[in-house]
CSV table of C-alpha atoms and ligand atoms in Angstrom, one decimal:
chain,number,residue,atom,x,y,z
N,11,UNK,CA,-16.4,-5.2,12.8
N,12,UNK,CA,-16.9,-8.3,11.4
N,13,UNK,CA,-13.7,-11.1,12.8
N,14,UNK,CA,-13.1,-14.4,10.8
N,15,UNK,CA,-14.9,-16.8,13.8
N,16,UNK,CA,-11.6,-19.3,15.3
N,17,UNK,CA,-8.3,-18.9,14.3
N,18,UNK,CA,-8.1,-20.5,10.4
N,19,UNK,CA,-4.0,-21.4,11.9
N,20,UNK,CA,-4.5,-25.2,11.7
N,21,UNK,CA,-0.8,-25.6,10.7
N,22,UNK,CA,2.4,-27.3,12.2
N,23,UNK,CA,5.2,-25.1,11.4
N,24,UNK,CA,7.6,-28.3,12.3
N,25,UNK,CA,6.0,-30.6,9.4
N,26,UNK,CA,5.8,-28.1,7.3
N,27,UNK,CA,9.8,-27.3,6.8
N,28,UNK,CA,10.1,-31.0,5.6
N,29,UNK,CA,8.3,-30.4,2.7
N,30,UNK,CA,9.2,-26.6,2.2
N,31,UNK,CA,13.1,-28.0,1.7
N,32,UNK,CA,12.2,-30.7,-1.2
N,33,UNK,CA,14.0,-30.5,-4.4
N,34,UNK,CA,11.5,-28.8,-6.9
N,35,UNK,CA,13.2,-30.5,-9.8
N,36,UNK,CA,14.3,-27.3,-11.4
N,37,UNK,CA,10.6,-26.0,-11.7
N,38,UNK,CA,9.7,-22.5,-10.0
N,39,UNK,CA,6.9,-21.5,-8.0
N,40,UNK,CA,5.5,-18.1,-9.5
N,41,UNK,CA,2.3,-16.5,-6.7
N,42,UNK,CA,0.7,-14.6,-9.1
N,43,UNK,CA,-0.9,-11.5,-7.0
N,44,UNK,CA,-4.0,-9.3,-7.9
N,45,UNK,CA,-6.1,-6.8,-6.8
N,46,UNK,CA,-10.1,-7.8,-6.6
N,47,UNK,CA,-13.0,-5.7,-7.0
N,48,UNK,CA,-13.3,-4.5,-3.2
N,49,UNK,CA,-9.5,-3.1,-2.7
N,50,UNK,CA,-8.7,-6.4,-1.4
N,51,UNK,CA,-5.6,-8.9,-2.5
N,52,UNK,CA,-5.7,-12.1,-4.6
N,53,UNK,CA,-3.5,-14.6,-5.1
N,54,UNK,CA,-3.4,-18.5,-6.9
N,55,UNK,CA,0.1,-20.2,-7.7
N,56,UNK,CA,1.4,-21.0,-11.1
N,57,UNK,CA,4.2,-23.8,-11.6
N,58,UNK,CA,7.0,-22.6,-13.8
N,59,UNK,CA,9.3,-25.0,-16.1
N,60,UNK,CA,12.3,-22.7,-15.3
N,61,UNK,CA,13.3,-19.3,-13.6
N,62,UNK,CA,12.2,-16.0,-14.9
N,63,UNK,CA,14.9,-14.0,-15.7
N,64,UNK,CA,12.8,-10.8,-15.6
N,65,UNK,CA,8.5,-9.6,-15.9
N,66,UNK,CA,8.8,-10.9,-19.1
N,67,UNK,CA,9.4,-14.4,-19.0
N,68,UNK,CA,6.0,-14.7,-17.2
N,69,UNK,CA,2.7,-15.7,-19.0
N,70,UNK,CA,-0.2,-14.3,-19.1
N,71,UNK,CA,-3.1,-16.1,-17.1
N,72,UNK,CA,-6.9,-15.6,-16.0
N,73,UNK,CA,-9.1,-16.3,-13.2
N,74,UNK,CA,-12.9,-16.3,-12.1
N,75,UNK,CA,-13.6,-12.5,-12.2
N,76,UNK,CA,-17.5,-13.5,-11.0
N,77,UNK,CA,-15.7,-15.0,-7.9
N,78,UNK,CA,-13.8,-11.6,-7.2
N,79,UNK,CA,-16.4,-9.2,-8.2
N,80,UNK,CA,-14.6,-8.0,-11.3
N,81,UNK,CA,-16.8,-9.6,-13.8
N,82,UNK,CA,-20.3,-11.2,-14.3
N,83,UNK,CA,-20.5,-14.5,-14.7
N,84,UNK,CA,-21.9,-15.0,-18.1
N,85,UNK,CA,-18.2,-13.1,-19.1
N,86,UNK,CA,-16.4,-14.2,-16.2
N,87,UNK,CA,-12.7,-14.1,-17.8
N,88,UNK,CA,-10.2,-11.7,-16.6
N,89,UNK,CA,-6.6,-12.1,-17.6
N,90,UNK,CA,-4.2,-11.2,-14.8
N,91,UNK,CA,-0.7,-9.8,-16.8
N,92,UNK,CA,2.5,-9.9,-14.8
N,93,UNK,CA,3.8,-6.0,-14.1
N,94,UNK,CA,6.4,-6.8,-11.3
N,95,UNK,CA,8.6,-9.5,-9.5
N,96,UNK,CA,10.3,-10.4,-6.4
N,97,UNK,CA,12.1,-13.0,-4.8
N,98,UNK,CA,9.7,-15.0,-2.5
N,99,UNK,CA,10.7,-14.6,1.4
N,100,UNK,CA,8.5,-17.4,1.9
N,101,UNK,CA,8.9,-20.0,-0.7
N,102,UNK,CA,13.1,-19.2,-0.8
N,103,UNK,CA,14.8,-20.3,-3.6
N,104,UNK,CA,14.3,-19.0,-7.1
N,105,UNK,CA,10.5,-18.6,-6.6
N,106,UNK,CA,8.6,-15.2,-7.2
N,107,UNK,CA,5.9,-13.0,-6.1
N,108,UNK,CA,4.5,-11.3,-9.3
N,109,UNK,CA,2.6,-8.6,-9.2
N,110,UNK,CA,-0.2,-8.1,-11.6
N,111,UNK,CA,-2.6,-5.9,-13.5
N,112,UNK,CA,-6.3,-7.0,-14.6
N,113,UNK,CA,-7.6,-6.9,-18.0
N,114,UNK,CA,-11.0,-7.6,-19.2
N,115,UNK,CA,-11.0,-10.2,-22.5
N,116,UNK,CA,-12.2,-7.1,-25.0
N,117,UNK,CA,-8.4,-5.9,-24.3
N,118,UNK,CA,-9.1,-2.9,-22.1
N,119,UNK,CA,-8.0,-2.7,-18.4
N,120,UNK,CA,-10.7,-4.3,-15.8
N,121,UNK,CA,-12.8,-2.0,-13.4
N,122,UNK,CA,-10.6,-2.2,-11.1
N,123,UNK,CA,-7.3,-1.7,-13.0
N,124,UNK,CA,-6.1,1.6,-11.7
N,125,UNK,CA,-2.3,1.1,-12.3
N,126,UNK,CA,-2.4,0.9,-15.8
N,127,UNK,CA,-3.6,4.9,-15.8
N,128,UNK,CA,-1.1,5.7,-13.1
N,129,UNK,CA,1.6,4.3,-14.6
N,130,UNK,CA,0.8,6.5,-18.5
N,131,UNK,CA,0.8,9.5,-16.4
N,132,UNK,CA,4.2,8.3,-14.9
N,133,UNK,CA,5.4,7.1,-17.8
N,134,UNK,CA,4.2,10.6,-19.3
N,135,UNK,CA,6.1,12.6,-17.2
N,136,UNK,CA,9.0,10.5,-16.6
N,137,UNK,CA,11.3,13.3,-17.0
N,138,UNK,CA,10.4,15.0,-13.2
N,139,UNK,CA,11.5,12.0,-11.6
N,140,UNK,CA,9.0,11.7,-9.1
N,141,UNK,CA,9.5,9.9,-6.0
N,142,UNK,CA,6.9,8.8,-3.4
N,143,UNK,CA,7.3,7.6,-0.2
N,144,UNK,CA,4.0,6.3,1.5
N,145,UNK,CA,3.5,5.8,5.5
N,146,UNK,CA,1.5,2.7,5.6
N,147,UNK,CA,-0.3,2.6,9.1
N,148,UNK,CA,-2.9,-0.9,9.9
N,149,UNK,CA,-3.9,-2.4,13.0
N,150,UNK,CA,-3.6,-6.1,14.2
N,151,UNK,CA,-7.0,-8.3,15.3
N,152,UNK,CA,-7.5,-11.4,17.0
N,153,UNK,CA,-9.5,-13.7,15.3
N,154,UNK,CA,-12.5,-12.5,17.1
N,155,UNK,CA,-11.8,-8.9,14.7
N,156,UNK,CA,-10.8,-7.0,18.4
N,157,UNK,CA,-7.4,-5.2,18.5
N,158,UNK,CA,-4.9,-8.0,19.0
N,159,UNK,CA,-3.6,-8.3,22.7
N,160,UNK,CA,-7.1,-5.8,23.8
N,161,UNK,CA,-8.8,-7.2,26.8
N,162,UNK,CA,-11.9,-9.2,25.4
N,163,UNK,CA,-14.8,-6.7,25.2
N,164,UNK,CA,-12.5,-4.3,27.0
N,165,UNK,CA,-10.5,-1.6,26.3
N,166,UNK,CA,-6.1,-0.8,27.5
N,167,UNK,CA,-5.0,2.2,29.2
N,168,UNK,CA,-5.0,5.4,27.4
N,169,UNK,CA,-3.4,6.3,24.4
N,170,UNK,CA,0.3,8.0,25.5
N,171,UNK,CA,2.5,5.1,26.4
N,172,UNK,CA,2.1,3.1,23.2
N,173,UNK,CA,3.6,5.1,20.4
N,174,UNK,CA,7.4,3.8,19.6
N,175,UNK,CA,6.9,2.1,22.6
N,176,UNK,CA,8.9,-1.2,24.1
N,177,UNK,CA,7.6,-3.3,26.6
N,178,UNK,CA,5.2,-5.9,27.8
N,179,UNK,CA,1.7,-4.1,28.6
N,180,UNK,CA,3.0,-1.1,25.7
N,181,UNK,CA,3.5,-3.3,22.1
N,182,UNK,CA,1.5,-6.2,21.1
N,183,UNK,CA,2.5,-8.7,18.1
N,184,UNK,CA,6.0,-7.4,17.2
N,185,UNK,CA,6.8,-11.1,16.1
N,186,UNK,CA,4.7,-9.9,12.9
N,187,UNK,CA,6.2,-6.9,12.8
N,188,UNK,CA,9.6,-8.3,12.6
N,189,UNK,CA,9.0,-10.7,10.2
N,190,UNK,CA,7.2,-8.8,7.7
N,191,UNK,CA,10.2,-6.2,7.9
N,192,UNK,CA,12.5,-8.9,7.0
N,193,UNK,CA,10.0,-11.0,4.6
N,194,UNK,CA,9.8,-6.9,2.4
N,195,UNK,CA,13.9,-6.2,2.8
N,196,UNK,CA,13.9,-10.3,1.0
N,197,UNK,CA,11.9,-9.4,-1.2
N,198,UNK,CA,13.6,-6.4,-2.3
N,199,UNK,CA,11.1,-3.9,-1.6
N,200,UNK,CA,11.5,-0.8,-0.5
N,201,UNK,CA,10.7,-0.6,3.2
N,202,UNK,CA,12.3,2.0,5.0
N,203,UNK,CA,11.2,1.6,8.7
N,204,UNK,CA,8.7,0.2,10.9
N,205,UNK,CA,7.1,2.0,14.2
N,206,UNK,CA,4.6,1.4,16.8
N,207,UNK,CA,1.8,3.8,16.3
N,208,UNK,CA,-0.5,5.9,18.8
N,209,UNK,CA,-3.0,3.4,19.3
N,210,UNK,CA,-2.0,-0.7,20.9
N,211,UNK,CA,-1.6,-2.8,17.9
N,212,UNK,CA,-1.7,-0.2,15.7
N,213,UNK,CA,1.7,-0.3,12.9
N,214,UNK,CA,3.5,1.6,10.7
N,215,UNK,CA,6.3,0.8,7.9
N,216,UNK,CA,6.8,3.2,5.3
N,217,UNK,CA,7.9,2.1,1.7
N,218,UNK,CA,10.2,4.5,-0.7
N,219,UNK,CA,11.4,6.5,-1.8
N,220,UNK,CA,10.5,5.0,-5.3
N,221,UNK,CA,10.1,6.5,-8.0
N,222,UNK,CA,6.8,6.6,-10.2
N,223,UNK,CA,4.7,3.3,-10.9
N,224,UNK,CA,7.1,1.2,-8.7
N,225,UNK,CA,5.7,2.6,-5.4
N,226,UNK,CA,2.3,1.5,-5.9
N,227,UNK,CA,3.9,-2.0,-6.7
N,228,UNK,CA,6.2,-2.4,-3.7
N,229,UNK,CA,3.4,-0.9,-1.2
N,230,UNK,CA,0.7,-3.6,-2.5
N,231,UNK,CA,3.1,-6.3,-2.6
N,232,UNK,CA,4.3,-5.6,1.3
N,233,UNK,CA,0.6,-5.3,1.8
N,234,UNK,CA,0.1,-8.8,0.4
N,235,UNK,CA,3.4,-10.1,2.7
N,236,UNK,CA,2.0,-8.2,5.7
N,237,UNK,CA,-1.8,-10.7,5.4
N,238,UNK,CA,0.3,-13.7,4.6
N,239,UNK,CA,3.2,-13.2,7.6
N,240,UNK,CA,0.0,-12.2,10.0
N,241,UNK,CA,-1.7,-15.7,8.5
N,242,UNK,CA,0.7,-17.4,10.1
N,243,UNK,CA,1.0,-16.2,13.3
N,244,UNK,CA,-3.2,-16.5,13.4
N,245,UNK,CA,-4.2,-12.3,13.5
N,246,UNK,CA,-6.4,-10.6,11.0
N,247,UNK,CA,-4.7,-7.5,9.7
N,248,UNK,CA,-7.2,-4.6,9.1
N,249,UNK,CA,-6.6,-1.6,6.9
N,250,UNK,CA,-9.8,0.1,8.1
N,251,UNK,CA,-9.1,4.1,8.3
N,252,UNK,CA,-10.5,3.8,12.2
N,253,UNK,CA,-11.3,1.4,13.6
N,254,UNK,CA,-12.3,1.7,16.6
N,255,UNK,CA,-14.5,5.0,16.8
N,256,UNK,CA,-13.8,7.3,20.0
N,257,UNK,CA,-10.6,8.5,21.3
N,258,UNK,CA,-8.2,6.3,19.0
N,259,UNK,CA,-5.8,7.1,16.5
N,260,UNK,CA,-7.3,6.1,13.1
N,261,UNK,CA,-5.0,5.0,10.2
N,262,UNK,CA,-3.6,6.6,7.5
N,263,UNK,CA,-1.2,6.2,4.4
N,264,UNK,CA,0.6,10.0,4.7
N,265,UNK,CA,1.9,10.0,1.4
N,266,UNK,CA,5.5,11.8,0.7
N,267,UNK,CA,6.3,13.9,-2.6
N,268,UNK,CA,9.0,15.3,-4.5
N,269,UNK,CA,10.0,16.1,-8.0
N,270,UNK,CA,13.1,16.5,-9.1
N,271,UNK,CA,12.5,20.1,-9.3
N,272,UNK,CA,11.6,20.5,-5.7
N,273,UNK,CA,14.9,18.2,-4.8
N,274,UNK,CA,16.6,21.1,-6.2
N,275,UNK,CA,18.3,23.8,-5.3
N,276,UNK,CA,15.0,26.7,-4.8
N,277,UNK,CA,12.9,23.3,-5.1
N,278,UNK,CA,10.6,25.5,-2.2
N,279,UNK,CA,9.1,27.5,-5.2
N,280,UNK,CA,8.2,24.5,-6.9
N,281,UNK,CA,6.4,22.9,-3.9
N,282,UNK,CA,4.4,25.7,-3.0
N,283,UNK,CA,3.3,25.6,-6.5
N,284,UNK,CA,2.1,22.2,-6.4
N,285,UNK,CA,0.0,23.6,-2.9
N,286,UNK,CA,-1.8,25.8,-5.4
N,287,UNK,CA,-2.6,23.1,-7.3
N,288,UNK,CA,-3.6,20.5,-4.8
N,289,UNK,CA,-5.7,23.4,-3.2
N,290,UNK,CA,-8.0,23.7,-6.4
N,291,UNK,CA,-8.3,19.5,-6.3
N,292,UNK,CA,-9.1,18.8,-2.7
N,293,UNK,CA,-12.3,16.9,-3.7
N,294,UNK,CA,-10.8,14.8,-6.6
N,295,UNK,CA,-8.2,13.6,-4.2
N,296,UNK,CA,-10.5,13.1,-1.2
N,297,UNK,CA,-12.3,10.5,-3.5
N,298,UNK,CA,-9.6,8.4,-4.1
N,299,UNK,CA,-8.2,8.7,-0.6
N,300,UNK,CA,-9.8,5.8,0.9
N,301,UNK,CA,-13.5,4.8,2.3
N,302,UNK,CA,-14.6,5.6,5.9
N,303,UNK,CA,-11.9,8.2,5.7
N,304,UNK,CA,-14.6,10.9,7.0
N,305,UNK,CA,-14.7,8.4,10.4
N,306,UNK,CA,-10.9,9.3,10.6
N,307,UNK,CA,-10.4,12.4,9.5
N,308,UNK,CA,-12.4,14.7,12.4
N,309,UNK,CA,-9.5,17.5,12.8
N,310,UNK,CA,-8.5,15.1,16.0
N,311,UNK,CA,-5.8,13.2,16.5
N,312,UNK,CA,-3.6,15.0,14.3
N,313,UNK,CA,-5.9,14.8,11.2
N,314,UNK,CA,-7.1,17.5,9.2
N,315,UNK,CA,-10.6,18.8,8.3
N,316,UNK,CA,-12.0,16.7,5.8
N,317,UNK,CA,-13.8,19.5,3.8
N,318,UNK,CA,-11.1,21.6,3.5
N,319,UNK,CA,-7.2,21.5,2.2
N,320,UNK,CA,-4.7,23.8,4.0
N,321,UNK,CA,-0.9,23.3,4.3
N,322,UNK,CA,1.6,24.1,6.7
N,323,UNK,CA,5.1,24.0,7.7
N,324,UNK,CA,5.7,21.2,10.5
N,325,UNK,CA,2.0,21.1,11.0
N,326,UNK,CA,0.6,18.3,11.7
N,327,UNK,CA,-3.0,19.4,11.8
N,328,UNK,CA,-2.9,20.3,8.5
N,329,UNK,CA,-3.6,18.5,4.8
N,330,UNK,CA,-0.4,18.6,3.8
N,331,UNK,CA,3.1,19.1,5.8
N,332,UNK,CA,6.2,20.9,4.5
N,333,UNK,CA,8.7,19.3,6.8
N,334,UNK,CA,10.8,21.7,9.2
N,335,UNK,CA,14.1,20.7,7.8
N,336,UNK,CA,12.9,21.0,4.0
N,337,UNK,CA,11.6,24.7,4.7
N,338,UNK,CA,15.0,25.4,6.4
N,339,UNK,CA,16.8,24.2,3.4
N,340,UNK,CA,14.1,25.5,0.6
N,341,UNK,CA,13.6,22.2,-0.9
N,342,UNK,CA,13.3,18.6,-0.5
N,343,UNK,CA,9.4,17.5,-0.4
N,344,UNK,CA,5.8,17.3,0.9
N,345,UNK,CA,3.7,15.3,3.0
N,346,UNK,CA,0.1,14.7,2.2
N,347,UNK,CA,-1.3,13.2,5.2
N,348,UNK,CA,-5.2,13.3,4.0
N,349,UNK,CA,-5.0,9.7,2.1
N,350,UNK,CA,-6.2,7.0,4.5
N,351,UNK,CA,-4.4,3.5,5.2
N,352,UNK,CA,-6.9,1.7,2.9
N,353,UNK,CA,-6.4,4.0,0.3
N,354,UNK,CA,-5.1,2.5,-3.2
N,355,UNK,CA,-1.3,3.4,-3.7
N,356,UNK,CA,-1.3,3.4,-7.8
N,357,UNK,CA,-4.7,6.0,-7.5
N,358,UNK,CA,-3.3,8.0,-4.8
N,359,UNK,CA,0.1,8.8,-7.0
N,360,UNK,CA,-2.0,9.0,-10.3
N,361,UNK,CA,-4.0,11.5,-8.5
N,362,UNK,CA,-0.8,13.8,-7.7
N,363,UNK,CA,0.8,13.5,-10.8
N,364,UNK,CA,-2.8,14.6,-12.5
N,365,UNK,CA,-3.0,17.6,-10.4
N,366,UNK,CA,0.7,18.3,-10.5
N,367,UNK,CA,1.4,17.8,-14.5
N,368,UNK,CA,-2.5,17.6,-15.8
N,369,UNK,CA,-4.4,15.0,-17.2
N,370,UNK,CA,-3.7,12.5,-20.6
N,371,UNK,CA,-5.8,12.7,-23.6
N,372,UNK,CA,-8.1,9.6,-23.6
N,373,UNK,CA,-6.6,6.5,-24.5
N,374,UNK,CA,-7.9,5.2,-28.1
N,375,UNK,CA,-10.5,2.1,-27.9
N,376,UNK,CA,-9.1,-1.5,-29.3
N,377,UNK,CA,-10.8,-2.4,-32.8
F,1337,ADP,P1,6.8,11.0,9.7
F,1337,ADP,O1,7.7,12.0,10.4
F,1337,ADP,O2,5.7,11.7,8.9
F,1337,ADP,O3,6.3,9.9,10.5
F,1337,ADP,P2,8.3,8.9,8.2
F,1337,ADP,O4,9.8,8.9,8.6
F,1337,ADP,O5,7.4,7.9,8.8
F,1337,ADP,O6,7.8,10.4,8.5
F,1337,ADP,O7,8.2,8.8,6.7
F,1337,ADP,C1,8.8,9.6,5.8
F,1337,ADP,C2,8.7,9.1,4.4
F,1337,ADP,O8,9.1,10.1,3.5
F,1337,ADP,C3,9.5,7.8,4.1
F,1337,ADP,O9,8.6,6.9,3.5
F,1337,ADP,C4,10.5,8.3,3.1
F,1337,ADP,O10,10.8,7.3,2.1
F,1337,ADP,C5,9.8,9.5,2.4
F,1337,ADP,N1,10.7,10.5,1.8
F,1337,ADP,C6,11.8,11.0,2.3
F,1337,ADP,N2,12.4,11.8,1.4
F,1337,ADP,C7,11.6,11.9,0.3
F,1337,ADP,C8,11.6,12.6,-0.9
F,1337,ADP,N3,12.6,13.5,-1.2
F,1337,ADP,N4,10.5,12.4,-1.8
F,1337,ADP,C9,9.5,11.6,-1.5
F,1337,ADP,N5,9.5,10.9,-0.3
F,1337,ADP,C10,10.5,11.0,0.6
F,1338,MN,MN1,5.6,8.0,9.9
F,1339,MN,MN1,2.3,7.3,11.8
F,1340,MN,MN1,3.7,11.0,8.5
């Protein structure tokens, strides 16, 4: 795996705070955030004369698409539109993180636009209030692209003690951990926990419920304060589905379901018929569920064949988990634990609302 060579950390945190706390003169600091053409994140800083009151207010701007790989350079435009803001946990103060989609000058969505489909088939079937919750698992490097706190060259103990665990020796980097928790709760996204994972220096938070389009904006915008915390403290953060081969946990991005239907009283009827359905779409949802996911997903460390969809109550060996508690009551929701952690969160929902609801006519083509 390829590291970044020496730390890029050449910053003093002390000198920095004196310029962090200077008046800004009533202007506003807007970080614009995209997605690029290899399911990586973007980011350039736009000065504001006042505060946005909501998505709005923002303008629309552009950037080098031949830079990002979204567009050849002969044509290299691509306008970046605000969908989505939050306070800034780093900046303070009535700065924003804005989240954006990409679209290509002829006026239809870039490439790599996948949120602008999701959110039609949300928008489209609004009415069964669907809520997501994903499990976002990632693992910390040293600069060197080695698991952070790993023994140079070497490996730690066996997997067992490190799961939820506290301790010297047990956790590594929790400073990030921490701080990205806070940094998400600032920024008012949804974060709902955080745990130590099977592997050292392997995470997990989990974002949602949210409902619809939002989830996919929340989870990439945490995934975007999760890079610029770890900056900061000088690791890499890796999404890589496994990354370290052998007897490792690999990484996923279990993604939790429910309709309002299956919320309901007798919602079990409704969940075993989206089962059916997900069992006639396993391959359309295995190819939006990440790349290198096959490295991951051997049946092993509680991962599923990858050729295969089969569903279970409690099981975690299984695609997809009925939770113990939601089969007791006879509704609440599902777990599909195929999608791994690099997969994209607005293709992984658009996905499930496809195969749950069934697909949109085609979209007419501007003039
Ligand atoms: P696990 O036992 O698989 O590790 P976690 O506690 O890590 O489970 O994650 C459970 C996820 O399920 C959370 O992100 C939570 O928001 C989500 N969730 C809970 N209830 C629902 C629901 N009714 N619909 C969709 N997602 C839900
Ligand atoms: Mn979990
Ligand atoms: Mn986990
Ligand atoms: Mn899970």
């Amino acid at each position: 795996m390829a590291g970044v060579g020496e730390s890029t950390v050449v910053s003093n945190a002390t000198n920095l705070a004196k310029y962090m706390k200077l008046d800004q003169k009533g202007k506003v600091l807007a970080e614009y955030i995209w997605i690029d053409g290899t399911n990586g994140l973007r980011n350039k800083t736009k000065t504001l004369s006042k505060a946005p009151s909501s998505v709005d207010d923002l303008p629309e701007w552009n950037f080098d698409g031949s830079s990002t790989l979204q567009a050849p350079g002969d044509n290299s435009d691509v306008y970046i539109r605000p969908v989505a803001m939050f306070p800034d946990p780093i900046r303070l103060g009535e700065n924003v993180l804005v989240m954006c989609e990409t679209w290509d000058p002829d006026g239809t969505p870039n490439k790599f636009n996948y949120r602008h489909e999701a959110a039609r088939l949300m928008e489209a079937n609004a009415k069964h209030d669907i809520w997501f919750g994903l499990e976002q698992e990632y693992t910390l490097l040293g600069p060197d692209g080695w698991p952070y706190g790993w023994p140079k060259g070497g490996f730690p103990g066996p997997q067992g003690p490190y799961y939820c665990g506290v301790g010297t020796g047990r956790v590594y980097c929790r400073d990030i951990v921490e701080a990205h928790h806070k940094a998400c709760m600032y920024a008012g996204i949804e974060i709902s926990g955080t745990n130590a994972e099977v592997m050292p220096a392997q995470w997990e938070y989990q974002v949602g419920p949210c409902e619809g389009i939002d989830l996919g904006d929340h989870l990439w915008v945490s995934r975007w304060l999760l890079h610029r915390v770890a900056e900061e403290f000088g690791a890499v953060v890796t999404f890589q589905p496994k990354p370290i081969p052998g007897d490792w946990n690999g990484a996923g991005l279990h993604t939790n379901v429910s309709t309002k239907e299956m919320r309901e009283e007798g919602g079990m009827k409704h969940i075993e018929a989206a089962m059916k359905k997900l069992d006639g779409r396993h391959k359309e949802h295995m190819k939006v569920y990440g790349e290198g996911n096959e490295a991951r997903m051997t049946g092993a460390h509680e991962t599923s064949s990858i050729d295969k969809f089969t569903w279970g109550i409690a099981n975690r060996g299984s695609s997809v988990r009925i939770p113990r508690q939601c089969a007791k009551e006879g509704k609440g929701y599902f777990e599909d634990r195929r999608p791994a952690s690099n997969g994209d969160p607005y293709q992984i929902t658009g996905v499930m609302v496809e195969t749950m609801f069934g697909s949109l006519p085609e979209e007419p083509k501007p003039e």
